[in-house]
Short mmCIF file of C-alpha atoms in Angstrom, two decimals:
data_model
loop_
_atom_site.label_atom_id
_atom_site.label_comp_id
_atom_site.label_asym_id
_atom_site.label_seq_id
_atom_site.Cartn_x
_atom_site.Cartn_y
_atom_site.Cartn_z
CA MET L 272 -31.45 19.14 -8.87
CA SER L 273 -31.28 19.53 -5.08
CA MET L 274 -34.98 18.73 -4.67
CA TYR L 275 -34.30 15.26 -6.17
CA THR L 276 -31.14 14.46 -4.19
CA GLY L 277 -32.80 12.26 -1.56
CA THR L 278 -34.60 10.19 -4.18
CA PHE L 279 -31.44 9.75 -6.23
CA LEU L 280 -29.41 8.71 -3.20
CA ARG L 281 -32.00 6.05 -2.37
CA PHE L 282 -31.95 4.91 -6.00
CA ILE L 283 -28.15 4.69 -6.00
CA HIS L 284 -28.25 2.78 -2.71
CA GLY L 285 -30.66 0.29 -4.27
CA VAL L 286 -28.47 -0.15 -7.36
CA LEU L 287 -25.39 -0.74 -5.21
CA ASP L 288 -27.32 -3.19 -3.05
CA GLU L 289 -28.64 -5.14 -6.05
CA PHE L 290 -25.56 -5.17 -8.30
CA ARG L 291 -22.39 -6.12 -6.42
CA GLU L 292 -20.09 -4.85 -9.18
CA ALA L 293 -21.75 -1.42 -9.27
CA GLU L 294 -19.78 1.64 -8.23
CA ALA L 295 -21.06 5.14 -7.48
CA PHE L 296 -19.55 8.58 -7.98
CA LEU L 297 -21.12 11.97 -7.38
CA PHE L 298 -20.13 15.18 -9.06
CA HIS L 299 -20.78 18.88 -8.71
CA THR L 300 -17.67 21.07 -8.96
CA ARG L 301 -15.55 17.94 -8.51
CA LEU L 302 -15.88 14.16 -8.62
CA ALA L 303 -16.26 12.09 -5.44
CA TYR L 304 -16.20 8.29 -5.07
CA VAL L 305 -19.16 7.39 -2.83
CA SER L 306 -19.68 3.62 -3.12
CA ASP L 307 -18.29 2.84 0.33
CA ALA L 308 -20.33 5.58 1.98
CA MET L 309 -23.49 4.48 0.15
CA LYS L 310 -23.02 0.87 1.30
CA GLU L 311 -22.88 1.95 4.95
CA LYS L 312 -25.64 0.14 6.88
CA ASP L 313 -26.00 2.89 9.51
CA ALA L 314 -27.99 5.62 7.73
CA ALA L 315 -26.75 8.44 9.99
CA ARG L 316 -23.15 7.44 9.46
CA ALA L 317 -23.73 7.16 5.70
CA LEU L 318 -25.15 10.69 5.61
CA ASP L 319 -22.20 12.01 7.62
CA ARG L 320 -19.77 10.40 5.18
CA LEU L 321 -21.67 11.73 2.16
CA SER L 322 -21.84 15.26 3.55
CA LEU L 323 -18.05 15.28 3.90
CA LEU L 324 -17.67 14.04 0.32
CA ALA L 325 -20.17 16.59 -1.01
CA GLN L 326 -18.27 19.68 0.09
CA GLY L 327 -18.49 22.20 -2.72
CA ALA L 328 -22.00 21.19 -3.77
CA GLY L 329 -24.10 24.14 -4.83
CA GLY L 330 -21.20 25.83 -6.58
CA GLY L 331 -22.32 24.82 -10.05
CA THR L 332 -21.88 21.62 -11.99
CA ARG L 333 -18.68 20.91 -13.86
CA ILE L 334 -19.71 17.73 -15.63
CA GLY L 335 -16.92 17.79 -18.22
CA GLU L 336 -14.19 18.26 -15.62
CA SER L 337 -15.72 15.56 -13.42
CA LEU L 338 -15.89 13.13 -16.34
CA ALA L 339 -12.29 13.97 -17.26
CA THR L 340 -11.24 13.07 -13.72
CA PHE L 341 -13.31 9.88 -13.87
CA ASN L 342 -11.93 8.86 -17.27
CA ARG L 343 -8.35 9.52 -16.20
CA TRP L 344 -8.33 7.98 -12.71
CA HIS L 345 -11.22 5.52 -12.40
CA ALA L 346 -12.59 4.34 -15.76
CA ALA L 347 -9.97 1.66 -16.41
CA ARG L 348 -10.75 0.10 -13.02
CA VAL L 349 -14.55 0.19 -13.07
CA ILE L 350 -15.62 0.11 -16.73
CA HIS L 351 -15.41 -2.69 -19.26
CA SER L 352 -17.18 -3.55 -22.50
CA ARG L 353 -20.32 -4.81 -20.67
CA THR L 354 -20.70 -1.82 -18.34
CA CYS L 355 -23.78 0.37 -18.37
CA VAL L 356 -22.82 3.85 -17.19
CA MET L 357 -25.67 5.74 -15.58
CA ILE L 358 -25.47 9.52 -15.22
CA VAL L 359 -28.09 11.39 -13.22
CA SER L 360 -27.99 15.07 -14.11
CA ASP L 361 -30.04 17.91 -15.53
CA GLY L 362 -27.19 18.53 -18.00
CA TYR L 363 -26.57 22.12 -16.96
CA GLU L 364 -22.81 22.59 -17.34
CA THR L 365 -21.09 25.56 -15.70
CA GLY L 366 -17.76 24.56 -17.26
CA ASP L 367 -16.68 23.80 -20.82
CA SER L 368 -19.41 22.03 -22.82
CA ALA L 369 -16.90 20.99 -25.50
CA LEU L 370 -14.89 19.19 -22.80
CA LEU L 371 -18.09 17.45 -21.72
CA GLY L 372 -18.64 16.23 -25.29
CA ARG L 373 -15.06 14.94 -25.59
CA GLU L 374 -15.19 13.14 -22.25
CA MET L 375 -18.56 11.58 -23.09
CA ALA L 376 -17.08 10.31 -26.37
CA GLY L 377 -14.21 8.71 -24.46
CA LEU L 378 -16.60 7.16 -21.98
CA ALA L 379 -18.82 5.82 -24.77
CA ARG L 380 -15.84 4.04 -26.35
CA ARG L 381 -15.17 2.16 -23.10
CA CYS L 382 -18.63 1.00 -22.07
CA ARG L 383 -21.61 -0.85 -23.51
CA ARG L 384 -24.28 1.78 -22.88
CA ILE L 385 -24.69 5.24 -21.39
CA VAL L 386 -28.00 5.97 -19.70
CA TRP L 387 -28.58 9.61 -18.75
CA LEU L 388 -31.37 10.21 -16.25
CA ASN L 389 -32.63 13.77 -16.32
CA PRO L 390 -35.23 14.93 -13.77
CA MET L 391 -36.08 17.93 -15.94
CA MET L 392 -37.48 15.64 -18.63
CA GLY L 393 -40.56 15.13 -16.51
CA TRP L 394 -41.41 18.82 -16.66
CA GLU L 395 -43.97 19.94 -19.21
CA GLY L 396 -42.36 21.77 -22.11
CA TYR L 397 -38.81 20.74 -21.25
CA ALA L 398 -36.43 20.21 -24.17
CA PRO L 399 -32.74 19.28 -23.80
CA GLU L 400 -31.40 22.60 -25.09
CA ALA L 401 -28.71 23.51 -22.53
CA ALA L 402 -25.21 23.42 -24.02
CA GLY L 403 -24.06 20.65 -21.67
CA ILE L 404 -26.81 18.17 -22.47
CA LYS L 405 -26.54 19.01 -26.18
CA ALA L 406 -22.83 18.13 -26.08
CA ALA L 407 -23.62 14.84 -24.34
CA LEU L 408 -26.58 13.74 -26.50
CA PRO L 409 -24.62 12.13 -29.37
CA HIS L 410 -23.05 9.71 -26.87
CA ILE L 411 -26.16 8.79 -24.88
CA ASP L 412 -27.93 5.50 -25.61
CA LEU L 413 -30.96 6.26 -23.45
CA LEU L 414 -32.07 9.68 -22.21
CA ALA L 415 -34.86 9.13 -19.71
CA PRO L 416 -36.87 11.12 -17.19
CA ALA L 417 -36.03 10.72 -13.51
CA HIS L 418 -38.46 13.00 -11.75
CA THR L 419 -40.53 10.38 -9.90
CA LEU L 420 -40.10 6.91 -8.44
CA LYS L 421 -42.37 5.67 -11.23
CA SER L 422 -40.00 7.05 -13.88
CA LEU L 423 -37.04 5.36 -12.17
CA ALA L 424 -38.95 2.07 -11.92
CA ALA L 425 -39.67 2.24 -15.66
CA LEU L 426 -35.94 1.77 -16.29
CA GLU L 427 -36.05 -1.81 -15.07
CA SER L 428 -37.22 -3.26 -18.40
CA TYR L 429 -34.33 -1.52 -20.19
CA LEU L 430 -31.68 -2.42 -17.65
CA VAL L 431 -32.54 -6.14 -17.40
CA LYS L 432 -31.81 -6.50 -21.13
CA LEU L 433 -28.21 -5.37 -20.69
#
């Protein structure tokens, strides 16, 4: 995932710039609210703020725990019945995959759609077989590749219909 981080941060910045109601969170071993940092006009300052928020990155991905934190503390404030939740992850869970499935179910009940962008989907021979992504699949409305700018741009036709 780390090789895609710069592209995803630019993508998130564009989403936040285009959709004023959009909010952004990052997760690794914990969840971090990053909307304010991502809206920073000074790129160097934005990177400084993000690096402080990203402490713990590289220690695995605890998607289920991060979603549990999101659902408990943030979902009621930022999600409603018209919300499209976008998750950018390879789906590799170092925590409890069953927790990931339960938290995805709770998230799906709150929002209109869940779009999961997976950079691994652009790799030849990839199949979503990791336990984390398998637990999430029943709750995902669109599972799409996110390995190139072209694959991200292809989402536009889906997103404008929401």
